[in-house]
CSV table of C-alpha atoms and ligand atoms in Angstrom, one decimal:
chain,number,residue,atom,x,y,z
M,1,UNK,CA,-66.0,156.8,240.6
M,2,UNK,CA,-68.3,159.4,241.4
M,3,UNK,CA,-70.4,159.8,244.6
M,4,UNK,CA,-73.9,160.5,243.3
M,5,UNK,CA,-76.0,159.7,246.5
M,6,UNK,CA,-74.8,158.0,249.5
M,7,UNK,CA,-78.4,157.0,252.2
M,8,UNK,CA,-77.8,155.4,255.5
M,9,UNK,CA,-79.8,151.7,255.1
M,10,UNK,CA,-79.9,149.9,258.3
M,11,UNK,CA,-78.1,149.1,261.3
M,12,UNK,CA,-77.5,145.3,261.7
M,13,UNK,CA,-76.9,143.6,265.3
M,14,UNK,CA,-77.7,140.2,264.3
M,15,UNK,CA,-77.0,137.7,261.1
M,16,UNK,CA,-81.4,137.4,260.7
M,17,UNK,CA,-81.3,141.3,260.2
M,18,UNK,CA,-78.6,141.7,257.1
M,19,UNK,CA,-79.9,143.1,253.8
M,20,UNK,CA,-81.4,140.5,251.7
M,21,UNK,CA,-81.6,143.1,248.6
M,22,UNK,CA,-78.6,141.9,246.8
M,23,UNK,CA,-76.1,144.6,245.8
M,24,UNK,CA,-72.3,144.1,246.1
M,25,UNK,CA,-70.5,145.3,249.1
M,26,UNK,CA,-67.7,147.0,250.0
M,27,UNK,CA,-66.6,146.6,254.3
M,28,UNK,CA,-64.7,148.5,256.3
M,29,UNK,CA,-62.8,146.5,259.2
M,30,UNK,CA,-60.3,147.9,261.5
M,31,UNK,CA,-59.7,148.2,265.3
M,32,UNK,CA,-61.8,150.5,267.6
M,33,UNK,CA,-61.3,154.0,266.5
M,34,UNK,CA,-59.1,153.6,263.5
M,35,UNK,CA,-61.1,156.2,261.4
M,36,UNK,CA,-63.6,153.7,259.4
M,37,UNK,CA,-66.5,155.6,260.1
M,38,UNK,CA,-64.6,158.9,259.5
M,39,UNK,CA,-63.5,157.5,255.9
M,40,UNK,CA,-66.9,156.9,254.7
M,41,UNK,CA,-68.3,160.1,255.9
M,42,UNK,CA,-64.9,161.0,253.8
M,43,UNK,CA,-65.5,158.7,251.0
M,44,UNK,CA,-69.3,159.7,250.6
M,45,UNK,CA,-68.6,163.2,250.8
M,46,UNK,CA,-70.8,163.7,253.9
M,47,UNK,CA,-70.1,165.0,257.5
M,48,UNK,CA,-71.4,162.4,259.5
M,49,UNK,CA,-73.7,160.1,257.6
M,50,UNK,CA,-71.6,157.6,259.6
M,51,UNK,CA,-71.0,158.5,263.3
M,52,UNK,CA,-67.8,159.7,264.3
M,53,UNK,CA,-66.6,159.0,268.2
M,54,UNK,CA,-63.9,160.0,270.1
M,55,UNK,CA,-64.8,157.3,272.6
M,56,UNK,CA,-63.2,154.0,271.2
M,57,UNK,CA,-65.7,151.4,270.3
M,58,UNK,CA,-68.6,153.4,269.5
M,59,UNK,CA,-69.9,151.8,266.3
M,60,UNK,CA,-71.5,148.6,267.6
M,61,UNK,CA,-73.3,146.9,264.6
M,62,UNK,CA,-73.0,146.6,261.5
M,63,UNK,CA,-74.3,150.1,259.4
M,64,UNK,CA,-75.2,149.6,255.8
M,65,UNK,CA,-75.1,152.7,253.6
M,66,UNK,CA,-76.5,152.5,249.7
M,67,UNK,CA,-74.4,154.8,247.1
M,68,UNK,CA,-75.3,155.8,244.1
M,69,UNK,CA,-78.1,153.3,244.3
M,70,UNK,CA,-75.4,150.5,243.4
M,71,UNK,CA,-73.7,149.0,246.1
M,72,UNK,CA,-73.3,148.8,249.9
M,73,UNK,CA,-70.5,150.6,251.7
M,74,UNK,CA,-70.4,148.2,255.3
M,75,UNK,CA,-69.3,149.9,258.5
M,76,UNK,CA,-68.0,147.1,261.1
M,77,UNK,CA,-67.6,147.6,264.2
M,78,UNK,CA,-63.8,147.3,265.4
M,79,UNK,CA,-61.9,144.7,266.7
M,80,UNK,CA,-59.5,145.3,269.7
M,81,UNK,CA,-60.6,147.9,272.0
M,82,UNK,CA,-59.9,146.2,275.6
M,83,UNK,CA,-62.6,148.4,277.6
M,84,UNK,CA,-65.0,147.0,275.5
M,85,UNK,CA,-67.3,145.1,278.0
M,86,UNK,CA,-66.7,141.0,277.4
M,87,UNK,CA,-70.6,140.9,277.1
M,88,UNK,CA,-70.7,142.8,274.0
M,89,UNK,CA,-67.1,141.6,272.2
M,90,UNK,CA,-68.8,138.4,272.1
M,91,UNK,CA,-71.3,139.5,270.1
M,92,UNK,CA,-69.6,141.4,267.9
M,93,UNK,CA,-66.4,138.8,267.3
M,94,UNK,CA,-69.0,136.4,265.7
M,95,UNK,CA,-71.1,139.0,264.4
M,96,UNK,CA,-67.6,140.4,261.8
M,97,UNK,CA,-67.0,136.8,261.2
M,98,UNK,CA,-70.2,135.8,260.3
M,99,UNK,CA,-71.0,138.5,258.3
M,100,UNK,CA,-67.5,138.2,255.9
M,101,UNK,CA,-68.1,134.2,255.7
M,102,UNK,CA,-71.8,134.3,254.9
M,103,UNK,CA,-71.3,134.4,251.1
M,104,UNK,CA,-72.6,138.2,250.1
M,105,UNK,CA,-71.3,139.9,247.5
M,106,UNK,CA,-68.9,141.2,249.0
M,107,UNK,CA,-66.0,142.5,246.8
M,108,UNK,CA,-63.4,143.9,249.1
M,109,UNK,CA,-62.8,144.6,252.4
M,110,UNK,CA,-61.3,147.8,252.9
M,111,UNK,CA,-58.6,146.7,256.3
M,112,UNK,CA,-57.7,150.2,258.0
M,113,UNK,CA,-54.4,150.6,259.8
M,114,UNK,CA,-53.6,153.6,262.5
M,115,UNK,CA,-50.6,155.4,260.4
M,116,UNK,CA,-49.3,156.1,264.2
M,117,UNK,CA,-49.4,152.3,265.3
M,118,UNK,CA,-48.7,150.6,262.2
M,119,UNK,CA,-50.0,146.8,262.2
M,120,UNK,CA,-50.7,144.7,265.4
M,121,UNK,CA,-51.4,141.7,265.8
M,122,UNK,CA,-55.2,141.8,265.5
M,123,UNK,CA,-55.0,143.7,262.2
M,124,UNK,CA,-52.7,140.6,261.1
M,125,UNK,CA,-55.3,138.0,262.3
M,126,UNK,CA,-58.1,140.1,260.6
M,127,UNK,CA,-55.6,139.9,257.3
M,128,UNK,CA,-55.5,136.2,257.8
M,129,UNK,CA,-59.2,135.4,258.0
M,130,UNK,CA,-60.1,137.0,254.9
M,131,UNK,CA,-57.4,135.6,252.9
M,132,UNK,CA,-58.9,132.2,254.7
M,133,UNK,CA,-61.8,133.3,253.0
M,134,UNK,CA,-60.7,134.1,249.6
M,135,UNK,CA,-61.7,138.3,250.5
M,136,UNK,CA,-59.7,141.0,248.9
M,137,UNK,CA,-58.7,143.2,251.1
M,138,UNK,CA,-56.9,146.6,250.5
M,139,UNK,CA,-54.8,148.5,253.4
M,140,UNK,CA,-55.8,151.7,253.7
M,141,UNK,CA,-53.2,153.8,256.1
M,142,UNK,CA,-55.4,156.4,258.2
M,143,UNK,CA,-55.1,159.1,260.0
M,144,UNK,CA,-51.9,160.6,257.9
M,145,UNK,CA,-51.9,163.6,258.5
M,146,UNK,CA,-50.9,162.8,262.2
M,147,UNK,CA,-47.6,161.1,260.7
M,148,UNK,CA,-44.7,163.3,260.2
M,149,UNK,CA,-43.7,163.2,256.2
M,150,UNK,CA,-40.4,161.6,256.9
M,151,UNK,CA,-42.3,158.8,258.8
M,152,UNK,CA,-44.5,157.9,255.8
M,153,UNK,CA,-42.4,156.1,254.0
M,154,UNK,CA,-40.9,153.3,256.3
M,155,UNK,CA,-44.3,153.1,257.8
M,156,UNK,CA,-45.7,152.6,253.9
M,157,UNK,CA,-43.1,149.8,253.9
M,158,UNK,CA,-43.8,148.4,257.3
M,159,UNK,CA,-47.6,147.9,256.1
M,160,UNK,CA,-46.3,146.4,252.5
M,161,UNK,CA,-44.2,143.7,254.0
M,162,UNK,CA,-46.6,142.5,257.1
M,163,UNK,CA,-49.5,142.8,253.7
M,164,UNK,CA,-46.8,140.8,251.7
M,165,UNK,CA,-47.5,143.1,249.2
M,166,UNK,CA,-44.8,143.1,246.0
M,167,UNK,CA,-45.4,146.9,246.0
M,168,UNK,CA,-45.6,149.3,248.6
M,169,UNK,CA,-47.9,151.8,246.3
M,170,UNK,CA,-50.6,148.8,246.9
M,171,UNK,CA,-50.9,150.9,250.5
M,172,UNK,CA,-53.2,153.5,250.8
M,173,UNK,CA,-52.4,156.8,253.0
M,174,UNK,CA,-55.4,158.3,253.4
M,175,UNK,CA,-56.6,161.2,255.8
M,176,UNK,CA,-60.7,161.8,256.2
M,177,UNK,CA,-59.0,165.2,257.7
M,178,UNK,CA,-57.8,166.2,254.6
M,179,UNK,CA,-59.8,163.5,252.7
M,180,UNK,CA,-55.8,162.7,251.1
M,181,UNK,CA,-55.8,159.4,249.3
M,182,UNK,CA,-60.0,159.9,248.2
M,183,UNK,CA,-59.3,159.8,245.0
M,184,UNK,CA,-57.7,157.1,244.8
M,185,UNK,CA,-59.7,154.7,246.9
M,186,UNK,CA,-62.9,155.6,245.0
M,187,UNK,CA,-60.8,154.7,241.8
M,188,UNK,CA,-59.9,151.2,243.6
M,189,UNK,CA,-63.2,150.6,244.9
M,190,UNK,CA,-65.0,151.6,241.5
M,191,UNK,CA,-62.2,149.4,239.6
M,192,UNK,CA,-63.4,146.2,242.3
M,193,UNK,CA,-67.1,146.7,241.3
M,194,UNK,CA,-66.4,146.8,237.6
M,195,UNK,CA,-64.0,143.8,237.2
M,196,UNK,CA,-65.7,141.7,239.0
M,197,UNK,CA,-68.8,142.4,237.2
M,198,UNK,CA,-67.3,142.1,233.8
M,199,UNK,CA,-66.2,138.3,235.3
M,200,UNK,CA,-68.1,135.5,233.8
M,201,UNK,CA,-71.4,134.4,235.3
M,202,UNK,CA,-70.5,130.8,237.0
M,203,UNK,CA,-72.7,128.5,235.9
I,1,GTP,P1,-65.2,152.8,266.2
I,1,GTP,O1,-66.6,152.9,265.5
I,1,GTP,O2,-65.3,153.2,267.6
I,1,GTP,O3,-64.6,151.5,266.0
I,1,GTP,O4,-64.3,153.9,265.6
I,1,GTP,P2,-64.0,154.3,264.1
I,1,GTP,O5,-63.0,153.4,263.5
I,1,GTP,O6,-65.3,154.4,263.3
I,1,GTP,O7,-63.3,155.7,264.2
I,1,GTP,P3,-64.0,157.2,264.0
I,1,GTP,O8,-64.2,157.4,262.5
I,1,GTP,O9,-65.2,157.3,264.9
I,1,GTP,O10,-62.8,158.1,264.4
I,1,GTP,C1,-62.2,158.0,265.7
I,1,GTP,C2,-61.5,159.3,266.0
I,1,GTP,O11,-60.4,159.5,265.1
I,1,GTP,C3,-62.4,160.5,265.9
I,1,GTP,O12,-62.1,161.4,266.9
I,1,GTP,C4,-62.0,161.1,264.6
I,1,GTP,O13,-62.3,162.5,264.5
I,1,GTP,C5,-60.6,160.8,264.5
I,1,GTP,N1,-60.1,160.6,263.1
I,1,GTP,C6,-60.6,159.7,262.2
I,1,GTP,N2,-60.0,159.8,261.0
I,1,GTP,C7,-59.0,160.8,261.1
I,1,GTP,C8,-58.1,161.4,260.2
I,1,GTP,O14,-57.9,161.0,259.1
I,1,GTP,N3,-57.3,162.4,260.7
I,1,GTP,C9,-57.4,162.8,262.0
I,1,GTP,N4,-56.6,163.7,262.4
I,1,GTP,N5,-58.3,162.3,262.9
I,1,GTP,C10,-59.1,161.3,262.4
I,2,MG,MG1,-67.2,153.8,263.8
């Protein structure tokens, strides 16, 4: 897939204020500071169409950027981060939830893992709730290029088996530093749009 223009839409802090222009969506869900904004400035080819923090926690709603004029790309805002004041996790918490159990379009969720940390325990309870919900949801390894070579595969592994993933090349290593691993997740996320489009209409 090609990125032929990528517009930031609209930032979301409530269920009332999502999109009601129908377009399938592609999310981004991960903990506090796991690169998901960095990977769509990555994805989109931009520097920071989505905003990039060094301070954990920083993307508090829900940002909805158009590409290509064809679907949404969905920044969330991550799970996990303790200093996060309670006041505003509980808005949030239900907020994620709502918005991946309110039906959209939404074709995949992309479920980013620090390639440092590996998967916790919150990445596995975000894993669970979407397969509650019937989401696909592709691992996406970040931050690579902070993990020595000879670390890569075991970690790949680690991330297959807690996934329960036949194959460990259904793992995607990806730096937004080096933008390692584009490719590929455009290819995936282009491939998600198509097949599901070529389904059958329900009646
Ligand atoms: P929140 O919105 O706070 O949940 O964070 P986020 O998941 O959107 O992370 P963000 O993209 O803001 O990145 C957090 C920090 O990690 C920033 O300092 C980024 O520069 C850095 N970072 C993100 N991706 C990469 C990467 O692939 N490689 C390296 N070396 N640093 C990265
Ligand atoms: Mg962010």
């Amino acid at each position: 897939m090609k990125i032929v223009s990528a517009e930031f839409v609209t930032s979301v802090a409530s269920l009332a204020q999502l999109p009601s222009r129908r377009r399938p969506e592609i999310a981004v869900a991960g903990r506090s500071n796991v690169g998901k904004s960095s990977l769509i400035n990555s994805l989109l080819g931009r520097r920071s169409l989505a905003r990039v923090s060094s301070v954990p926690g920083r993307t508090q709603l829900l940002n909805f950027f158009l590409v290509n004029g064809e679907f949404y790309l969905v920044d969330l805002p991550g799970y996990g981060y303790a200093r996060v004041p309670d006041s505003i996790r509980r808005t949030w918490g239900p907020l994620i939830e709502g918005y991946l159990a309110a039906g959209r379009d939404l074709r995949m969720v992309l479920l980013l893992i620090d390639a440092r940390q590996g998967v916790t325990d919150k990445d596995l309870q975000m894993k669970r709730y979407l397969h509650d919900l019937s989401l696909d949801c592709l691992p996406i390894l970040t931050k690579i290029d902070k993990l020595p070579r000879t670390a890569r595969p075991a970690r790949v592994r680690d991330v297959a088996g807690s996934f329960r993933l036949p194959d460990p090349g259904g793992v995607v290593p990806f730096s937004a530093k080096s933008h390692e691993g584009r490719e590929g997740l455009l290819a995936a996320i282009g491939a998600q749009l198509e097949g599901a489009r070529a389904r059958p209409v329900p009646r």
